[in-house]
XYZ file of C-alpha atoms in Angstrom:
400
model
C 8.455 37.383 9.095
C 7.177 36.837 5.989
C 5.095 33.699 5.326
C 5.568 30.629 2.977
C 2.222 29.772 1.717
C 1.371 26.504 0.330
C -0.666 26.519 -3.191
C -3.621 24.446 -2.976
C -7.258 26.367 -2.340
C -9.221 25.646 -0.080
C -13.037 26.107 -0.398
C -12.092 29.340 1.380
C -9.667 30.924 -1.107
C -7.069 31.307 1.830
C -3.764 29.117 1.536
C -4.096 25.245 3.094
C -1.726 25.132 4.894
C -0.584 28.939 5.379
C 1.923 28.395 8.520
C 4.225 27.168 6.807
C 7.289 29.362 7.720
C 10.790 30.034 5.693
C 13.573 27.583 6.449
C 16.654 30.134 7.545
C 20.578 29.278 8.073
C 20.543 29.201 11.455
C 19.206 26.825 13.726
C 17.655 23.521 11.539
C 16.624 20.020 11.743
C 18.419 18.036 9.576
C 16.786 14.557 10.353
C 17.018 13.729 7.239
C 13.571 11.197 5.862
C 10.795 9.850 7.519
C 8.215 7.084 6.264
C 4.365 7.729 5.685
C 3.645 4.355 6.693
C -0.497 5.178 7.654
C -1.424 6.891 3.864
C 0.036 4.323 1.711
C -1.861 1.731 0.185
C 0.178 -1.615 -1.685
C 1.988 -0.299 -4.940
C 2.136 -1.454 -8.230
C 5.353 -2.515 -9.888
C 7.728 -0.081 -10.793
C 8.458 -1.350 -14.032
C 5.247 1.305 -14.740
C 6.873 3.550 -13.938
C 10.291 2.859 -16.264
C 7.101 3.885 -19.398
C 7.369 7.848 -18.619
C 9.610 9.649 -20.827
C 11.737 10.529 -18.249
C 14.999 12.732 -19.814
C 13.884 12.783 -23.460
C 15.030 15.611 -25.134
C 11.690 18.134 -26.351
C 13.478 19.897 -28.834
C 16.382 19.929 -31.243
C 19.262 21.672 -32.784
C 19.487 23.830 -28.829
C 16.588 25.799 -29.591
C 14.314 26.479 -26.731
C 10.373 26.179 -27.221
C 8.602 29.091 -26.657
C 5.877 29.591 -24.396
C 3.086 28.545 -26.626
C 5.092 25.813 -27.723
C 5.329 24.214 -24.854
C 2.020 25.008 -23.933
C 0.426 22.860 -26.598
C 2.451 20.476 -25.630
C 2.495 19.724 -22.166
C -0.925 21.506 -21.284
C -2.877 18.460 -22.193
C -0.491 16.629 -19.351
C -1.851 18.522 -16.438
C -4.836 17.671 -14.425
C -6.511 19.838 -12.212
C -7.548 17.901 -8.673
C -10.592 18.264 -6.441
C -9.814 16.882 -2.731
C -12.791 16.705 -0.672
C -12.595 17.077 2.946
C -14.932 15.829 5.144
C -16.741 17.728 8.260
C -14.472 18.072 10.860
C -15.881 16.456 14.345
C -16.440 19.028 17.610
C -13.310 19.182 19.013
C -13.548 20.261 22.845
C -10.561 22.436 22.178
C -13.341 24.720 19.968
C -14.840 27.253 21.804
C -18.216 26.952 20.182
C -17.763 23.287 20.707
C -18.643 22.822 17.125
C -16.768 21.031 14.141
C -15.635 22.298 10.163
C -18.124 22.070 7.447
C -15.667 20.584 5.261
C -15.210 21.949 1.390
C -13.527 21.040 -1.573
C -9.429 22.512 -2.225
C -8.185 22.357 -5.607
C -5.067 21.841 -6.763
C -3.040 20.961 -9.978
C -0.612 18.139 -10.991
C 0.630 16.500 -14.153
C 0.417 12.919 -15.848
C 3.841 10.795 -15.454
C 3.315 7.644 -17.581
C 0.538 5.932 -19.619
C -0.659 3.234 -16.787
C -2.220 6.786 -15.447
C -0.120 7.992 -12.389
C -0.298 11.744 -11.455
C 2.436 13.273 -9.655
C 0.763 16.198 -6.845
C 1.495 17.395 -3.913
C 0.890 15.708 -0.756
C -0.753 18.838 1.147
C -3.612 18.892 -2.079
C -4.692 15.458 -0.735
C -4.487 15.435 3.131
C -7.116 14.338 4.746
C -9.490 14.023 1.658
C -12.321 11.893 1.385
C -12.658 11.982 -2.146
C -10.420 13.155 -4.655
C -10.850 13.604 -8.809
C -8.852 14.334 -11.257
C -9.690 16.320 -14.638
C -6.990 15.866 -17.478
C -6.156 19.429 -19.460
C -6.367 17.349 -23.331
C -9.742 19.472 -24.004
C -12.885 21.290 -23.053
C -14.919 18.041 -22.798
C -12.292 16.256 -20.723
C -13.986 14.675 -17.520
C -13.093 14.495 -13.614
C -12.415 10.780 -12.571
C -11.957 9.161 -9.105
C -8.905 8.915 -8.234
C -6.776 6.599 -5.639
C -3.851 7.656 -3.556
C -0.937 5.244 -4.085
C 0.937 6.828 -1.236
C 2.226 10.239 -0.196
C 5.298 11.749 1.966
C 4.782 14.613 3.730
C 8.510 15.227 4.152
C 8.828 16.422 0.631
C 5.644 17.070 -0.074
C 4.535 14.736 -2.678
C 2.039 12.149 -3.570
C 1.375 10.056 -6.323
C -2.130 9.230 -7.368
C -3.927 6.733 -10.008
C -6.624 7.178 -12.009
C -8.352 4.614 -15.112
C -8.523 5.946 -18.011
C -8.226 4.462 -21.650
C -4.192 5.152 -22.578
C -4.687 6.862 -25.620
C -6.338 9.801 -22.946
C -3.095 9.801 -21.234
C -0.452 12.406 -22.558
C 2.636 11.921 -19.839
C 5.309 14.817 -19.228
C 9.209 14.510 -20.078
C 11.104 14.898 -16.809
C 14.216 16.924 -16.851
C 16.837 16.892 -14.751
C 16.820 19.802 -11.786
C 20.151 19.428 -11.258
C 21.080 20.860 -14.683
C 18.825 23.992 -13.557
C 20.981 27.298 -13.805
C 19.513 31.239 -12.688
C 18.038 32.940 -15.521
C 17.203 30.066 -16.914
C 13.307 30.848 -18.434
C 10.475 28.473 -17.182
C 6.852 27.659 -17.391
C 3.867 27.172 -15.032
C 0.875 25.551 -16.187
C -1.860 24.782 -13.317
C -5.326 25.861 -11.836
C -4.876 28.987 -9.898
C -7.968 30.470 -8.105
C -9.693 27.137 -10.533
C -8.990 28.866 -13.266
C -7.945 25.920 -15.158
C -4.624 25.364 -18.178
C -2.832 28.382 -17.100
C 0.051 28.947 -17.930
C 2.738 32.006 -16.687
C 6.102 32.437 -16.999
C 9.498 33.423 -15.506
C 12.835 32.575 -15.307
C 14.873 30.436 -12.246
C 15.533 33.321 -9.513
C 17.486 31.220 -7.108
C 18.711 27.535 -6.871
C 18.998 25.418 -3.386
C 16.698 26.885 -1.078
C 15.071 25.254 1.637
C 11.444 25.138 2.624
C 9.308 23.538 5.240
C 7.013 20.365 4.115
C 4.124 19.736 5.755
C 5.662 17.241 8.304
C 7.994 20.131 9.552
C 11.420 18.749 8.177
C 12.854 20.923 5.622
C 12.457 20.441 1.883
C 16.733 20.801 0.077
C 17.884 22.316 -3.027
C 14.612 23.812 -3.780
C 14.052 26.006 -6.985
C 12.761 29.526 -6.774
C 10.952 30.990 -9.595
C 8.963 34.614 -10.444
C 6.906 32.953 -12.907
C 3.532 34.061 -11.213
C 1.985 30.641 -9.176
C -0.796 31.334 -7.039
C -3.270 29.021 -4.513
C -4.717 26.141 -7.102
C -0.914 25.916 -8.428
C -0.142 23.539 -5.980
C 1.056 19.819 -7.513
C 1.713 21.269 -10.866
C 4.643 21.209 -13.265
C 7.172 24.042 -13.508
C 8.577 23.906 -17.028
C 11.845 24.299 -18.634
C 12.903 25.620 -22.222
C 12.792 22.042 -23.433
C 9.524 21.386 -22.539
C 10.620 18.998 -19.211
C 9.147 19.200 -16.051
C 12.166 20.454 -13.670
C 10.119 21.377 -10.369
C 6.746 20.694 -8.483
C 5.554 23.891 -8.039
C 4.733 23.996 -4.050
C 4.519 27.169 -2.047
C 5.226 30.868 -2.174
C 6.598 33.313 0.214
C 4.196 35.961 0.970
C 2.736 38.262 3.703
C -0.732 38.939 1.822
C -1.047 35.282 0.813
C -1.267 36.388 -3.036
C 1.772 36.034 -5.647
C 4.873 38.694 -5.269
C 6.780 36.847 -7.890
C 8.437 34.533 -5.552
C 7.549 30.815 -5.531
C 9.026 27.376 -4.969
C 9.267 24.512 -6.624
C 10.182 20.872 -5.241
C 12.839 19.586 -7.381
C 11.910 16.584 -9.602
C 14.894 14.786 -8.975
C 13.385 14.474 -5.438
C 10.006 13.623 -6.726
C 11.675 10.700 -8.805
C 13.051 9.438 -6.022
C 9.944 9.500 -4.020
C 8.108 7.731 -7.056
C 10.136 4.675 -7.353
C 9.845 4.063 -3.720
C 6.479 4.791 -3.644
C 6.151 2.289 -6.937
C 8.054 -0.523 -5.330
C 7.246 -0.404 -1.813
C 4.064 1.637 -1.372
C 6.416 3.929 1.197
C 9.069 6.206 1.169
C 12.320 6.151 3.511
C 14.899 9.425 4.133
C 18.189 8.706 5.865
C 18.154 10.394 9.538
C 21.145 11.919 12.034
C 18.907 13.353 14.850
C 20.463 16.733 15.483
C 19.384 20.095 15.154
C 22.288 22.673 14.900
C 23.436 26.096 13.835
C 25.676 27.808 11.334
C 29.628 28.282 12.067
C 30.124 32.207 11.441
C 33.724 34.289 12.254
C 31.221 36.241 14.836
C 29.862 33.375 16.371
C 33.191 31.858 16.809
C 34.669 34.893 18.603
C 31.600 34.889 20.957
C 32.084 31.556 21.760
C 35.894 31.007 21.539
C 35.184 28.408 18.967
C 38.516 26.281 18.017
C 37.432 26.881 13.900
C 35.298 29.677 12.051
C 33.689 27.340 9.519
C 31.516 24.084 10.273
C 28.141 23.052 12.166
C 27.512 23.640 15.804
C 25.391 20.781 17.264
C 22.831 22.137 19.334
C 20.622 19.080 20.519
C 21.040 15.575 19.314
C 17.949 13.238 19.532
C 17.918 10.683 22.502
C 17.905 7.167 21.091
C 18.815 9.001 17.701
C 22.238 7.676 15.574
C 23.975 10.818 16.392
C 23.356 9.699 19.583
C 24.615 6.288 19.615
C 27.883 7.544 17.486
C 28.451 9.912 20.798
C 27.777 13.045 18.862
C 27.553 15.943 21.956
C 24.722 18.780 21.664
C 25.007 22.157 23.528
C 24.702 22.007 27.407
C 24.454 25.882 27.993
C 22.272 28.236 26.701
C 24.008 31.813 25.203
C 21.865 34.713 23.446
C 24.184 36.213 20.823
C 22.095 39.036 18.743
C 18.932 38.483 20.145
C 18.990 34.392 18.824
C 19.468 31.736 21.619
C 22.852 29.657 20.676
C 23.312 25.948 22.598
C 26.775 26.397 23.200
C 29.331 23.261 24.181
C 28.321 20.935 21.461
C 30.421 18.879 18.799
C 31.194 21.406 15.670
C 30.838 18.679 12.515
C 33.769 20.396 10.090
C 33.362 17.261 7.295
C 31.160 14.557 5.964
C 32.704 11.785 4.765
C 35.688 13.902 4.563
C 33.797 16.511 2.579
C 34.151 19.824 4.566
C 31.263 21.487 6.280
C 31.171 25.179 5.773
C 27.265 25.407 7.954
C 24.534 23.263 8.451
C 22.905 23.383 4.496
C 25.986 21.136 4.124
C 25.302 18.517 6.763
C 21.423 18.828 5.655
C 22.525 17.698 1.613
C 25.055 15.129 2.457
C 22.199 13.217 5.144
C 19.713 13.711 2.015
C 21.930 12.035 -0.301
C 22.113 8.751 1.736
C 19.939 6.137 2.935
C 18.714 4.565 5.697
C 21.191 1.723 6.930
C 24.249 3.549 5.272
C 27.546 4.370 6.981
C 28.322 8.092 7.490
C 32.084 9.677 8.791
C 31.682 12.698 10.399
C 35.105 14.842 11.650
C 34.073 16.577 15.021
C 35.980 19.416 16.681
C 35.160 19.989 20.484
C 37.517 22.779 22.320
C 41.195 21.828 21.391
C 40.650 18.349 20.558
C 38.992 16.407 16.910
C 38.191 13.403 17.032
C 36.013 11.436 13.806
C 33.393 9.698 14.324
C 31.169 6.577 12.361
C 27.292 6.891 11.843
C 25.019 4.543 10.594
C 21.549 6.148 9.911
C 17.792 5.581 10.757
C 14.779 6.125 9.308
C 13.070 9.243 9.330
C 10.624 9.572 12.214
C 6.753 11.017 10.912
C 7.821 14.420 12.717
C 11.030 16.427 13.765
């Protein structure tokens, strides 16, 4: 299978967190959120946050900026970060009983407001001991500590601080991802290999995928580019027309761990969401089910002498979870249909909230789109009989 590699470098030039594998239809987690409760530290307000120009339009009269344009005039809004990680102690699970030297990954990410919060991603900063941040507004531009307001690893983002005089600060418009069409042309300015300010660029090559963040859960309607983004690309902007940042760029899939022309971007409509929690409450919350579960197909319906040919099939459902509570039913017998092992005798979920379900990517979005706390209706099918059933959703746990 070919491999999603995450962008940051590590002192080692290989990818940081390399294992992370491609989210497929098929059987998925969809507890939706969790809260990084350990890596946050107390947040300012988020009235700073209100100061970044957010959905201001770059350009006028529906002309699109071209590539130097909007080079020269977002470059100067992307930073290029040095974590430091610390020796690693002996671990008596190493054969040579001895621990990592530690090293310094770099990564890129982008200014959001003048109070001097950078938007990165969370797998740059893991575990570092010390982490700086350079700013891209010229050649004599200097690295500056930097503090981690918080992180979640569930999307992959973190949002970091740094002091330095406003007039230094030159934040990045945010777009809206949502709005994001295939073909549409984009831009990638970051610090591949620490080559630093460079930019490439591509077009959109597919909307809503799904990739794995670095806590396991999957990362929704993700935005997949050929611009070329490469290890050190990690945390920084991907770029539309307009000049507006649209997308974290955040892994790419390859088997040789170099660029093939397909990478991945977090959307920043997830990223704003993760900021103004992270601004108000110094931790982020994602709404969660608890069940794993598999795509509805005609095939797998004949197999199993399904009562529909379009839905979810529960496989598992989380002990203590709210599926759980609601008396949502997993699979209770285990069935290998082309060489993939199907849980067969759970619940089939055919609507949320009276929304249909045609597979489990639709489950996944609706769970993303709510809360913690909030009420979800979900309309089961189980052998000749439906029955609909009322949720009300947790929080997130660290780890599927």
């Amino acid at each position: 299978m070919t491999r999603l590699k995450s962008l940051a470098r590590t002192p080692f030039g290989s990818a940081f967190l390399g294992g992370l594998v491609v989210a497929v239809a098929g059987l998925m987690a969809i507890a939706a959120g969790w809260i990084d409760s350990s890596s946050t530290t107390s947040a300012p307000a988020a009235a700073a946050f209100s100061s970044a120009p957010l959905t201001e339009p770059a350009v006028s009269g529906g002309k699109g900026l071209t590539v130097n344009d909007i080079y020269r005039s977002d470059s100067p809004g992307v930073a290029f970060i040095q974590a430091t990680q610390p020796p690693q102690a002996p671990s008596p699970f190493n054969p040579f009983g001895s621990g990592g030297g530690g090293g310094v990954a770099t990564g890129s990410g982008f200014v959001i407001d003048h109070a001097g919060h950078v938007l990165t991603n969370a797998h740059v900063v893991n575990g570092a001991s010390k982490i700086t941040v350079q700013l891209g507004n010229g050649d004599n531009s200097q690295a500056v500590p930097a503090q981690v307001i918080g992180k979640d690893e569930s999307t992959d983002i973190a949002l970091l601080k740094i002091n330095v005089p406003s007039d230094q600060l030159h934040p990045l418009a945010f777009g809206d991802s949502t709005a994001v069409r295939v073909g549409d042309p984009v831009v990638a300015i970051g610090n591949p290999f620490a080559l630093d300010r460079t930019a490439t660029a591509g077009i959109v090559s597919a909307l809503q995928r799904q990739i794995k963040a670095p806590s396991g859960f999957t990362i929704d309607n993700v935005i997949q580019t050929d611009a070329a983004i490469n290890p050190g690309n990690s945390g920084g902007p991907l770029i539309d027309a307009a000049g507006r940042v649209i997308g974290i760029n955040s892994q790419i899939e390859s088997q040789s761990g170099g660029n093939v022309g397909i990478g991945f971007a977090v959307p920043i409509n997830t990223a704003r969401d993760v900021v103004q929690q992270l601004l108000s409450t110094g931790k982020v919350q994602h709404a969660f089910l608890g069940i794993t579960g598999t795509d509805v197909t005609s095939q797998l319906a004949g197999v199993l002498n399904l009562p529909v040919k379009d839905g979810a099939l529960v496989q598992a459902v989380q002990k203590g979870s709210p599926a759980a509570a609601a008396g949502v039913h997993g699979g209770s017998a285990a069935v290998s249909i082309n060489g993939q092992q199907i849980q067969a005798g759970g619940d089939i979920i055919t609507a949320v909230d009276g929304n249909a379900v045609h597979g489990m990517d639709d489950v996944v979005s609706a769970i993303a789109a709510k809360k913690p706390g909030d009420k979800v209706t979900l309309d089961l099918a189980h052998g000749q009989s439906t029955r609909t059933v009322t949720v009300t959703l947790g929080n997130r746990p660290a780890h599927p």
